[in-house]
Structure formats: C-alpha cells, structure tokens
C-alpha cells in the first residue's frame, strides 16, 4: 500500500505538472480520512467500546457494521454463558449430595455447600488443599488416584462419626486426571442394613438349634422299626424340608459373616488350580455323567485371598452350572491372567437366561424358575454369597448370557492379587506378574 501511495502521488507530477497539486491535495485528504477511520476503529476496539450507528459511508461503513454485529453476537454469547454458569451453580448448590472437584494434583478446586456438612470441605476457604488432608481415611488416597467409578467407598468422616458416607469418583478433564467426588449420606440406609443383618443373623442362629433337634427326631422316626409304613413318606418329606431349611439358615449366617467386614481378616496365597480340581471332582459326582467338562487352568497362577471364601464362591458358580443346565451341556472352566486382571470363567452352552433376569440374579432368594430351583436343592443365596465374596476381594462378578447360546459367569480379580507358584515354593516375596502381552 505504501508503494501504491507513492506512485499515486508522483504520477500527476510526471503527467500534468500544472494540475498535480490539486490531485495531490485530494489524495492526501483521502489518505488522511482512511488513517483517521482506521485509528478511530483501533482505539474503539482497544478500549472495548461498543460500535453504534451512525457508521461511515462506503467500505469503512461495512467494516464498522460487521464488527458491530460480531460484538453483538459476542455479547449474547457471554450472556448465555453467564446464565448457564449461574444456573449450574444454583443447581450444584441445591444438590443435597456433597460435590467436590479436584485438580490434576487432587487438590480442592471447587465444592458445593453440602460438601461442608458431609465432607468438611469448605469452599473457597479450602481452595488448593489436598482432599486427603481434609477428609482423612487410610484408603481414600488410593481410591481417588485409581479413579474407580464403578464401586463406591463407604466411610465415616472424622468430623462427624454419626454420618456414613458413600463416595463415588468420576475422572474427567484432560487425560482423565481431574476428579469429581460425590458424597452421599447413607446413614439411614446403613443403619437399616445393620438392623436387617443383625436380625437375620440372630434369627438364623436361634432357629438353627430347634431345627437340628426336629431333624434329628425325624431321622430317628424314619429309621425306627415301629414306625408304620404309611408314616414313612410324610416323615421323609418333613426331614427333607427341614434339611432344606438348615441349608438356607447356614447360607444366611454365611452372608451375615461376610457383611461384618469389608475384607477377609486372613489372606494368604490360595492354590486356585488345586481348589478347582477338587471342586470339579465334586461337580462330576453331582453331574453323574450328564454333563461334559472342559478346563483351561494356569497351574502356576495363585491368588491372594481367603481360601474358604474363594472355594465357596467358585463351587457355587460351578455347581450352579451343573444344577441349572440340561443333560449333555458342556461346561468350560478357565483360570487365566490377562493384561490387567485375573479371571475365573465358567461357561456353558445351555439354554441361556433372559435379559430381564440378569440384573437381579445376585439378589437374595431370586430365582428364575422357582420350581426347578427347589427341585435342584438350591437356596437362592449362592450368587449373593459369591458376589459378597468378590467384593471382599476387590473383584467383580460379571454375568452374561444369550438365549440358546449359553451363559458365562466371570470372577475378575485385580492383577495385584496374582502370585506365581514359584514364589510360594521358594519363599520369595511376591512380585508383579509378567504381562502376557509383553
């Protein structure tokens, strides 16, 4: 543009010198107007002034008008953003659950008013403080760093031991390094569960003794020579029902014991392949040759946990496959390590389970076919027990099924619980299991 201006200024002097001063004056006036309008526009933009009519004529008017429209759109966008932020703050402040946003270093970045009551996190007073310094718990740091969003963590905060909180963690932000902590007051639910658990445990314990006495007398009457033949069948039915009630009571007591503590009191290396071989022997006896069994077991892979509990969970899954599938069904048992977990998988090619039943299979006394379950001797508590045992071992019980294609029950354990057989045999400290993908 500078070159063009010089050419326009010098050209009249070369072509018509007598009229050159007129052209130069007009050109200088035009250029001064352009410089004025440009400078004026730059000052308005720099000072964030709003451009309002009247606008200059010509091309500069179009420029002013376009910038004014852009400013108007920006103002509307900012107003919408402010309204949205205000609504979000009002909604977050009205939520009865405690909400805390943590930054990449797990320090408090924001918290709603409910977090002050539930978690003792006051914002903005606690802005920038690590959450672990405010809400102290031995497992909280690992829980937040892991960012496990599927399983909540229950704790009683130190500032108010009368509360029972359920914490959930949701990773978000860049590379999922930030955390949203949601604390829910479950005090009433917790106490109701405590009352229910104590009632079931006490009632089951009190019923066990008289039921044992009744079953003992029934067995004596059945075997007695003086018992009339026509009395033996009803006595046998009574004895069978008493035995079934005894099994239910035993399972209820087992569930109560599992609910007492979050983790097993004693954990040791469990020889899972050996336990599965013993369970399979019992499964063969239960099947009486009516099913086909196939196995794929990693004989060198052991597991840190409670041997009685794991044996109970594994046997429940395998025995259920035998009891609830028709003759000729193939049952496949697999115990192996993956890149980030360990898995016991029990598969069958039976009739499968309808999708509407899958979410409720681990509920107590839930049965798909009540008549068939009673005929097979089930108590309706096996999967509930297995689920509790998995929770106590930081594991998950996964259930998948397709109609006419079979069902799959999987126990998925964290990889940190893996132990190699050579470590136990040589007495060395357990080390991280090699990644099979490497």
GROMACS .gro file of C-alpha atoms in nm:
model
  438
    1UNK     CA    1   0.000   0.000   0.000
    2UNK     CA    2   0.291   0.234   0.077
    3UNK     CA    3   0.429   0.179  -0.280
    4UNK     CA    4   0.087   0.246  -0.432
    5UNK     CA    5   0.057   0.571  -0.239
    6UNK     CA    6   0.399   0.691  -0.366
    7UNK     CA    7   0.302   0.603  -0.724
    8UNK     CA    8  -0.029   0.793  -0.695
    9UNK     CA    9   0.146   1.097  -0.550
   10UNK     CA   10   0.429   1.114  -0.811
   11UNK     CA   11   0.233   1.017  -1.123
   12UNK     CA   12   0.043   1.353  -1.161
   13UNK     CA   13   0.368   1.549  -1.137
   14UNK     CA   14   0.510   1.347  -1.423
   15UNK     CA   15   0.199   1.355  -1.644
   16UNK     CA   16   0.048   1.704  -1.584
   17UNK     CA   17   0.261   1.917  -1.351
   18UNK     CA   18   0.024   2.220  -1.371
   19UNK     CA   19  -0.262   2.025  -1.213
   20UNK     CA   20  -0.053   1.796  -0.992
   21UNK     CA   21  -0.105   1.997  -0.673
   22UNK     CA   22  -0.485   1.951  -0.699
   23UNK     CA   23  -0.461   1.576  -0.735
   24UNK     CA   24  -0.208   1.555  -0.456
   25UNK     CA   25  -0.429   1.753  -0.221
   26UNK     CA   26  -0.729   1.530  -0.294
   27UNK     CA   27  -0.520   1.218  -0.248
   28UNK     CA   28  -0.372   1.343   0.082
   29UNK     CA   29  -0.722   1.427   0.209
   30UNK     CA   30  -0.843   1.079   0.112
   31UNK     CA   31  -0.549   0.913   0.285
   32UNK     CA   32  -0.593   1.124   0.598
   33UNK     CA   33  -0.956   1.013   0.615
   34UNK     CA   34  -0.852   0.648   0.587
   35UNK     CA   35  -0.590   0.692   0.858
   36UNK     CA   36  -0.844   0.869   1.082
   37UNK     CA   37  -1.107   0.597   1.040
   38UNK     CA   38  -0.852   0.320   1.095
   39UNK     CA   39  -0.707   0.490   1.404
   40UNK     CA   40  -1.055   0.561   1.541
   41UNK     CA   41  -1.157   0.195   1.491
   42UNK     CA   42  -0.837   0.070   1.652
   43UNK     CA   43  -0.895   0.291   1.960
   44UNK     CA   44  -1.258   0.176   1.992
   45UNK     CA   45  -1.157  -0.191   1.974
   46UNK     CA   46  -0.866  -0.144   2.214
   47UNK     CA   47  -1.090   0.030   2.470
   48UNK     CA   48  -1.364  -0.233   2.420
   49UNK     CA   49  -1.612   0.036   2.319
   50UNK     CA   50  -1.939  -0.069   2.166
   51UNK     CA   51  -1.973   0.030   1.798
   52UNK     CA   52  -2.305   0.203   1.743
   53UNK     CA   53  -2.454   0.382   1.438
   54UNK     CA   54  -2.420   0.605   1.251
   55UNK     CA   55  -2.139   0.434   1.066
   56UNK     CA   56  -1.916   0.589   0.798
   57UNK     CA   57  -2.017   0.556   0.436
   58UNK     CA   58  -1.865   0.320   0.190
   59UNK     CA   59  -1.635   0.030   0.264
   60UNK     CA   60  -1.548   0.154   0.614
   61UNK     CA   61  -1.916   0.155   0.700
   62UNK     CA   62  -1.940  -0.212   0.607
   63UNK     CA   63  -1.633  -0.286   0.822
   64UNK     CA   64  -1.778  -0.095   1.120
   65UNK     CA   65  -2.115  -0.266   1.074
   66UNK     CA   66  -1.958  -0.617   1.055
   67UNK     CA   67  -1.752  -0.556   1.370
   68UNK     CA   68  -2.063  -0.422   1.549
   69UNK     CA   69  -2.255  -0.739   1.457
   70UNK     CA   70  -1.964  -0.953   1.577
   71UNK     CA   71  -1.962  -0.761   1.908
   72UNK     CA   72  -2.336  -0.812   1.944
   73UNK     CA   73  -2.304  -1.187   1.887
   74UNK     CA   74  -2.020  -1.198   2.141
   75UNK     CA   75  -2.229  -1.011   2.400
   76UNK     CA   76  -2.518  -1.251   2.351
   77UNK     CA   77  -2.284  -1.549   2.381
   78UNK     CA   78  -2.133  -1.413   2.703
   79UNK     CA   79  -2.479  -1.350   2.847
   80UNK     CA   80  -2.582  -1.708   2.765
   81UNK     CA   81  -2.263  -1.838   2.923
   82UNK     CA   82  -2.320  -1.629   3.236
   83UNK     CA   83  -2.681  -1.753   3.261
   84UNK     CA   84  -2.569  -2.112   3.211
   85UNK     CA   85  -2.293  -2.077   3.474
   86UNK     CA   86  -2.539  -1.918   3.717
   87UNK     CA   87  -2.791  -2.199   3.664
   88UNK     CA   88  -2.518  -2.460   3.705
   89UNK     CA   89  -2.401  -2.301   4.030
   90UNK     CA   90  -2.757  -2.277   4.161
   91UNK     CA   91  -2.828  -2.640   4.068
   92UNK     CA   92  -2.498  -2.762   4.219
   93UNK     CA   93  -2.562  -2.565   4.537
   94UNK     CA   94  -2.911  -2.716   4.564
   95UNK     CA   95  -2.790  -3.076   4.533
   96UNK     CA   96  -2.808  -3.249   4.873
   97UNK     CA   97  -2.502  -3.461   4.790
   98UNK     CA   98  -2.154  -3.323   4.851
   99UNK     CA   99  -1.976  -3.231   4.526
  100UNK     CA  100  -1.602  -3.163   4.516
  101UNK     CA  101  -1.392  -3.101   4.205
  102UNK     CA  102  -1.023  -3.191   4.234
  103UNK     CA  103  -0.749  -3.067   4.005
  104UNK     CA  104  -0.474  -3.278   3.850
  105UNK     CA  105  -0.287  -3.290   4.181
  106UNK     CA  106  -0.606  -3.393   4.365
  107UNK     CA  107  -0.641  -3.058   4.539
  108UNK     CA  108  -0.977  -2.893   4.603
  109UNK     CA  109  -1.076  -2.676   4.307
  110UNK     CA  110  -1.444  -2.622   4.390
  111UNK     CA  111  -1.706  -2.757   4.632
  112UNK     CA  112  -2.076  -2.703   4.688
  113UNK     CA  113  -2.227  -2.609   5.028
  114UNK     CA  114  -2.334  -2.969   5.103
  115UNK     CA  115  -1.967  -3.075   5.096
  116UNK     CA  116  -1.905  -2.862   5.406
  117UNK     CA  117  -2.159  -3.062   5.609
  118UNK     CA  118  -2.081  -3.406   5.471
  119UNK     CA  119  -1.705  -3.390   5.398
  120UNK     CA  120  -1.588  -3.088   5.598
  121UNK     CA  121  -1.471  -2.928   5.272
  122UNK     CA  122  -1.538  -2.553   5.279
  123UNK     CA  123  -1.502  -2.356   4.958
  124UNK     CA  124  -1.329  -2.120   4.892
  125UNK     CA  125  -1.154  -2.149   5.231
  126UNK     CA  126  -1.010  -2.491   5.140
  127UNK     CA  127  -0.926  -2.398   4.782
  128UNK     CA  128  -0.597  -2.562   4.682
  129UNK     CA  129  -0.578  -2.801   4.981
  130UNK     CA  130  -0.534  -3.175   4.916
  131UNK     CA  131  -0.853  -3.366   4.985
  132UNK     CA  132  -0.661  -3.623   5.191
  133UNK     CA  133  -0.571  -3.357   5.449
  134UNK     CA  134  -0.936  -3.263   5.499
  135UNK     CA  135  -1.113  -3.599   5.471
  136UNK     CA  136  -0.874  -3.847   5.630
  137UNK     CA  137  -0.908  -4.219   5.564
  138UNK     CA  138  -0.634  -4.480   5.508
  139UNK     CA  139  -0.781  -4.598   5.175
  140UNK     CA  140  -0.901  -4.263   5.040
  141UNK     CA  141  -0.580  -4.169   4.858
  142UNK     CA  142  -0.564  -4.493   4.660
  143UNK     CA  143  -0.937  -4.469   4.590
  144UNK     CA  144  -0.904  -4.118   4.443
  145UNK     CA  145  -0.586  -4.191   4.247
  146UNK     CA  146  -0.731  -4.509   4.098
  147UNK     CA  147  -1.049  -4.330   3.994
  148UNK     CA  148  -1.264  -4.642   4.023
  149UNK     CA  149  -1.607  -4.514   3.920
  150UNK     CA  150  -1.795  -4.844   3.935
  151UNK     CA  151  -1.763  -4.917   4.306
  152UNK     CA  152  -1.842  -4.667   4.587
  153UNK     CA  153  -1.642  -4.635   4.905
  154UNK     CA  154  -1.822  -4.617   5.242
  155UNK     CA  155  -1.664  -4.429   5.530
  156UNK     CA  156  -1.749  -4.243   5.850
  157UNK     CA  157  -1.582  -3.896   5.842
  158UNK     CA  158  -1.377  -3.794   6.145
  159UNK     CA  159  -1.554  -3.459   6.188
  160UNK     CA  160  -1.889  -3.639   6.240
  161UNK     CA  161  -1.876  -4.008   6.324
  162UNK     CA  162  -2.256  -4.024   6.328
  163UNK     CA  163  -2.253  -3.992   5.949
  164UNK     CA  164  -2.196  -4.272   5.700
  165UNK     CA  165  -2.094  -4.153   5.354
  166UNK     CA  166  -2.084  -4.327   5.020
  167UNK     CA  167  -1.814  -4.176   4.797
  168UNK     CA  168  -1.803  -4.208   4.421
  169UNK     CA  169  -1.518  -4.089   4.199
  170UNK     CA  170  -1.560  -3.981   3.836
  171UNK     CA  171  -1.242  -3.899   3.637
  172UNK     CA  172  -1.275  -3.618   3.382
  173UNK     CA  173  -1.075  -3.346   3.210
  174UNK     CA  174  -0.750  -3.379   3.019
  175UNK     CA  175  -0.637  -3.743   3.022
  176UNK     CA  176  -0.896  -3.809   3.295
  177UNK     CA  177  -0.661  -3.663   3.556
  178UNK     CA  178  -0.918  -3.446   3.732
  179UNK     CA  179  -1.172  -3.594   3.971
  180UNK     CA  180  -1.534  -3.529   4.062
  181UNK     CA  181  -1.603  -3.660   4.413
  182UNK     CA  182  -1.967  -3.721   4.505
  183UNK     CA  183  -2.051  -3.788   4.870
  184UNK     CA  184  -2.397  -3.921   4.958
  185UNK     CA  185  -2.538  -3.952   5.307
  186UNK     CA  186  -2.637  -4.318   5.353
  187UNK     CA  187  -2.664  -4.309   5.732
  188UNK     CA  188  -3.027  -4.424   5.741
  189UNK     CA  189  -2.971  -4.694   5.481
  190UNK     CA  190  -2.659  -4.811   5.664
  191UNK     CA  191  -2.841  -4.840   5.997
  192UNK     CA  192  -3.133  -5.018   5.833
  193UNK     CA  193  -2.892  -5.267   5.677
  194UNK     CA  194  -2.726  -5.314   6.015
  195UNK     CA  195  -3.065  -5.385   6.176
  196UNK     CA  196  -3.157  -5.625   5.895
  197UNK     CA  197  -2.824  -5.802   5.913
  198UNK     CA  198  -2.838  -5.840   6.291
  199UNK     CA  199  -3.197  -5.961   6.276
  200UNK     CA  200  -3.119  -6.220   6.008
  201UNK     CA  201  -2.808  -6.337   6.194
  202UNK     CA  202  -2.984  -6.361   6.533
  203UNK     CA  203  -3.297  -6.524   6.390
  204UNK     CA  204  -3.095  -6.775   6.190
  205UNK     CA  205  -2.879  -6.857   6.490
  206UNK     CA  206  -3.184  -6.909   6.712
  207UNK     CA  207  -3.360  -7.124   6.452
  208UNK     CA  208  -3.063  -7.349   6.390
  209UNK     CA  209  -3.078  -7.534   6.723
  210UNK     CA  210  -3.450  -7.625   6.727
  211UNK     CA  211  -3.433  -7.717   6.359
  212UNK     CA  212  -3.143  -7.952   6.430
  213UNK     CA  213  -3.346  -8.116   6.707
  214UNK     CA  214  -3.650  -8.157   6.482
  215UNK     CA  215  -3.440  -8.304   6.200
  216UNK     CA  216  -3.275  -8.544   6.444
  217UNK     CA  217  -3.607  -8.676   6.577
  218UNK     CA  218  -3.747  -8.707   6.225
  219UNK     CA  219  -3.446  -8.910   6.119
  220UNK     CA  220  -3.489  -9.136   6.423
  221UNK     CA  221  -3.858  -9.188   6.347
  222UNK     CA  222  -3.783  -9.271   5.985
  223UNK     CA  223  -3.528  -9.534   6.084
  224UNK     CA  224  -3.736  -9.676   6.372
  225UNK     CA  225  -3.883 -10.022   6.315
  226UNK     CA  226  -4.203  -9.929   6.499
  227UNK     CA  227  -4.288  -9.652   6.255
  228UNK     CA  228  -4.587  -9.753   6.039
  229UNK     CA  229  -4.505  -9.779   5.667
  230UNK     CA  230  -4.769  -9.524   5.573
  231UNK     CA  231  -4.597  -9.270   5.803
  232UNK     CA  232  -4.251  -9.303   5.649
  233UNK     CA  233  -4.322  -9.098   5.335
  234UNK     CA  234  -4.457  -8.788   5.517
  235UNK     CA  235  -4.175  -8.817   5.772
  236UNK     CA  236  -3.921  -8.831   5.487
  237UNK     CA  237  -4.073  -8.522   5.323
  238UNK     CA  238  -4.062  -8.342   5.657
  239UNK     CA  239  -3.698  -8.438   5.704
  240UNK     CA  240  -3.608  -8.318   5.352
  241UNK     CA  241  -3.775  -7.982   5.411
  242UNK     CA  242  -3.603  -7.950   5.749
  243UNK     CA  243  -3.269  -8.016   5.577
  244UNK     CA  244  -3.350  -7.755   5.315
  245UNK     CA  245  -3.431  -7.504   5.590
  246UNK     CA  246  -3.099  -7.589   5.756
  247UNK     CA  247  -2.912  -7.511   5.433
  248UNK     CA  248  -3.094  -7.178   5.399
  249UNK     CA  249  -3.006  -7.085   5.757
  250UNK     CA  250  -2.642  -7.179   5.702
  251UNK     CA  251  -2.628  -6.961   5.389
  252UNK     CA  252  -2.793  -6.671   5.576
  253UNK     CA  253  -2.536  -6.699   5.851
  254UNK     CA  254  -2.261  -6.707   5.589
  255UNK     CA  255  -2.394  -6.387   5.432
  256UNK     CA  256  -2.410  -6.220   5.773
  257UNK     CA  257  -2.048  -6.312   5.842
  258UNK     CA  258  -1.940  -6.178   5.503
  259UNK     CA  259  -2.116  -5.847   5.568
  260UNK     CA  260  -1.939  -5.794   5.900
  261UNK     CA  261  -1.611  -5.681   5.744
  262UNK     CA  262  -1.513  -5.523   5.412
  263UNK     CA  263  -1.212  -5.754   5.359
  264UNK     CA  264  -1.118  -6.103   5.484
  265UNK     CA  265  -0.936  -6.099   5.816
  266UNK     CA  266  -0.681  -6.356   5.697
  267UNK     CA  267  -0.544  -6.352   5.343
  268UNK     CA  268  -0.288  -6.596   5.210
  269UNK     CA  269  -0.178  -6.745   4.878
  270UNK     CA  270  -0.462  -6.965   4.755
  271UNK     CA  271  -0.382  -7.250   4.517
  272UNK     CA  272  -0.673  -7.181   4.283
  273UNK     CA  273  -0.591  -7.460   4.030
  274UNK     CA  274  -0.584  -7.718   4.310
  275UNK     CA  275  -0.911  -7.587   4.455
  276UNK     CA  276  -1.072  -7.603   4.112
  277UNK     CA  277  -0.959  -7.964   4.062
  278UNK     CA  278  -1.122  -8.059   4.394
  279UNK     CA  279  -1.441  -7.872   4.306
  280UNK     CA  280  -1.450  -8.041   3.966
  281UNK     CA  281  -1.435  -8.383   4.133
  282UNK     CA  282  -1.745  -8.291   4.334
  283UNK     CA  283  -1.908  -8.147   4.021
  284UNK     CA  284  -1.852  -8.477   3.835
  285UNK     CA  285  -2.019  -8.661   4.122
  286UNK     CA  286  -2.309  -8.415   4.121
  287UNK     CA  287  -2.348  -8.441   3.743
  288UNK     CA  288  -2.336  -8.823   3.736
  289UNK     CA  289  -2.205  -8.816   3.383
  290UNK     CA  290  -2.483  -8.597   3.246
  291UNK     CA  291  -2.252  -8.304   3.154
  292UNK     CA  292  -1.927  -8.258   2.963
  293UNK     CA  293  -1.649  -8.072   3.146
  294UNK     CA  294  -1.350  -7.898   2.985
  295UNK     CA  295  -1.082  -7.696   3.163
  296UNK     CA  296  -0.811  -7.445   3.079
  297UNK     CA  297  -0.624  -7.371   3.403
  298UNK     CA  298  -0.298  -7.185   3.452
  299UNK     CA  299  -0.137  -7.423   3.705
  300UNK     CA  300   0.127  -7.166   3.809
  301UNK     CA  301  -0.121  -6.887   3.887
  302UNK     CA  302  -0.218  -6.844   4.253
  303UNK     CA  303  -0.432  -6.578   4.420
  304UNK     CA  304  -0.403  -6.376   4.738
  305UNK     CA  305  -0.723  -6.414   4.939
  306UNK     CA  306  -0.928  -6.626   5.177
  307UNK     CA  307  -0.925  -6.992   5.082
  308UNK     CA  308  -1.263  -7.088   5.238
  309UNK     CA  309  -1.439  -6.790   5.084
  310UNK     CA  310  -1.293  -6.837   4.737
  311UNK     CA  311  -1.371  -7.207   4.743
  312UNK     CA  312  -1.731  -7.126   4.839
  313UNK     CA  313  -1.768  -6.873   4.555
  314UNK     CA  314  -1.608  -7.093   4.289
  315UNK     CA  315  -1.806  -7.402   4.391
  316UNK     CA  316  -2.131  -7.204   4.383
  317UNK     CA  317  -2.071  -7.099   4.023
  318UNK     CA  318  -1.964  -7.445   3.902
  319UNK     CA  319  -2.238  -7.632   4.090
  320UNK     CA  320  -2.499  -7.387   3.957
  321UNK     CA  321  -2.385  -7.468   3.604
  322UNK     CA  322  -2.443  -7.837   3.678
  323UNK     CA  323  -2.778  -7.791   3.853
  324UNK     CA  324  -2.940  -7.545   3.615
  325UNK     CA  325  -2.838  -7.678   3.271
  326UNK     CA  326  -2.988  -7.978   3.089
  327UNK     CA  327  -2.816  -8.309   3.022
  328UNK     CA  328  -2.545  -8.301   2.758
  329UNK     CA  329  -2.445  -7.941   2.831
  330UNK     CA  330  -2.074  -7.860   2.802
  331UNK     CA  331  -1.932  -7.669   3.099
  332UNK     CA  332  -1.600  -7.492   3.044
  333UNK     CA  333  -1.387  -7.365   3.334
  334UNK     CA  334  -1.098  -7.127   3.264
  335UNK     CA  335  -0.848  -6.972   3.507
  336UNK     CA  336  -0.602  -6.733   3.345
  337UNK     CA  337  -0.429  -6.393   3.366
  338UNK     CA  338  -0.491  -6.104   3.130
  339UNK     CA  339  -0.306  -5.777   3.084
  340UNK     CA  340  -0.476  -5.604   3.378
  341UNK     CA  341  -0.670  -5.868   3.569
  342UNK     CA  342  -0.715  -6.234   3.660
  343UNK     CA  343  -1.027  -6.420   3.559
  344UNK     CA  344  -1.212  -6.735   3.653
  345UNK     CA  345  -1.469  -6.803   3.383
  346UNK     CA  346  -1.746  -7.063   3.400
  347UNK     CA  347  -1.921  -7.105   3.065
  348UNK     CA  348  -2.193  -7.334   2.940
  349UNK     CA  349  -2.379  -7.383   2.613
  350UNK     CA  350  -2.714  -7.433   2.781
  351UNK     CA  351  -3.047  -7.260   2.711
  352UNK     CA  352  -2.929  -6.923   2.845
  353UNK     CA  353  -3.101  -6.666   3.065
  354UNK     CA  354  -3.349  -6.398   2.959
  355UNK     CA  355  -3.200  -6.044   2.968
  356UNK     CA  356  -3.457  -5.916   3.218
  357UNK     CA  357  -3.331  -6.164   3.480
  358UNK     CA  358  -2.960  -6.079   3.458
  359UNK     CA  359  -2.955  -5.764   3.678
  360UNK     CA  360  -3.136  -5.947   3.961
  361UNK     CA  361  -2.954  -6.279   3.965
  362UNK     CA  362  -2.736  -6.180   4.263
  363UNK     CA  363  -3.033  -6.073   4.476
  364UNK     CA  364  -3.117  -6.290   4.774
  365UNK     CA  365  -3.373  -6.562   4.706
  366UNK     CA  366  -3.419  -6.450   4.346
  367UNK     CA  367  -3.497  -6.745   4.121
  368UNK     CA  368  -3.567  -6.764   3.750
  369UNK     CA  369  -3.756  -7.092   3.775
  370UNK     CA  370  -3.865  -7.137   4.138
  371UNK     CA  371  -3.991  -7.491   4.097
  372UNK     CA  372  -3.676  -7.615   3.924
  373UNK     CA  373  -3.453  -7.436   4.175
  374UNK     CA  374  -3.624  -7.608   4.468
  375UNK     CA  375  -3.603  -7.946   4.295
  376UNK     CA  376  -3.227  -7.898   4.249
  377UNK     CA  377  -3.183  -7.816   4.618
  378UNK     CA  378  -3.087  -7.451   4.570
  379UNK     CA  379  -3.138  -7.195   4.846
  380UNK     CA  380  -3.145  -6.888   4.622
  381UNK     CA  381  -2.845  -6.740   4.806
  382UNK     CA  382  -2.548  -6.887   4.616
  383UNK     CA  383  -2.489  -6.596   4.377
  384UNK     CA  384  -2.549  -6.341   4.653
  385UNK     CA  385  -2.276  -6.512   4.857
  386UNK     CA  386  -2.044  -6.522   4.555
  387UNK     CA  387  -2.098  -6.150   4.489
  388UNK     CA  388  -2.017  -6.060   4.851
  389UNK     CA  389  -1.702  -6.270   4.841
  390UNK     CA  390  -1.590  -6.098   4.520
  391UNK     CA  391  -1.647  -5.756   4.679
  392UNK     CA  392  -1.435  -5.857   4.978
  393UNK     CA  393  -1.152  -5.948   4.738
  394UNK     CA  394  -1.170  -5.623   4.535
  395UNK     CA  395  -1.314  -5.828   4.249
  396UNK     CA  396  -1.626  -5.825   4.032
  397UNK     CA  397  -1.881  -6.091   3.945
  398UNK     CA  398  -1.984  -6.047   3.581
  399UNK     CA  399  -2.278  -6.232   3.424
  400UNK     CA  400  -2.351  -6.256   3.052
  401UNK     CA  401  -2.599  -6.477   2.871
  402UNK     CA  402  -2.770  -6.526   2.535
  403UNK     CA  403  -3.080  -6.732   2.474
  404UNK     CA  404  -2.998  -7.071   2.318
  405UNK     CA  405  -2.625  -6.991   2.330
  406UNK     CA  406  -2.542  -7.033   2.698
  407UNK     CA  407  -2.426  -6.828   2.995
  408UNK     CA  408  -2.094  -6.701   3.128
  409UNK     CA  409  -2.012  -6.625   3.492
  410UNK     CA  410  -1.680  -6.449   3.544
  411UNK     CA  411  -1.487  -6.362   3.860
  412UNK     CA  412  -1.250  -6.077   3.769
  413UNK     CA  413  -0.971  -6.002   4.020
  414UNK     CA  414  -0.721  -5.714   4.016
  415UNK     CA  415  -0.379  -5.814   3.890
  416UNK     CA  416  -0.210  -5.707   4.213
  417UNK     CA  417  -0.354  -6.018   4.381
  418UNK     CA  418  -0.170  -6.253   4.146
  419UNK     CA  419   0.106  -6.474   4.289
  420UNK     CA  420   0.325  -6.715   4.095
  421UNK     CA  421   0.366  -7.067   4.228
  422UNK     CA  422   0.746  -7.044   4.225
  423UNK     CA  423   0.731  -6.751   4.467
  424UNK     CA  424   0.546  -6.961   4.723
  425UNK     CA  425   0.765  -7.269   4.672
  426UNK     CA  426   1.090  -7.070   4.707
  427UNK     CA  427   0.960  -6.841   4.980
  428UNK     CA  428   1.040  -6.524   4.782
  429UNK     CA  429   0.843  -6.203   4.816
  430UNK     CA  430   0.554  -6.179   4.571
  431UNK     CA  431   0.634  -5.967   4.269
  432UNK     CA  432   0.431  -5.821   3.987
  433UNK     CA  433   0.305  -6.081   3.746
  434UNK     CA  434   0.460  -6.050   3.398
  435UNK     CA  435   0.230  -5.902   3.140
  436UNK     CA  436   0.137  -6.180   2.893
  437UNK     CA  437   0.122  -5.921   2.615
  438UNK     CA  438   0.494  -5.844   2.650
   0.00000   0.00000   0.00000
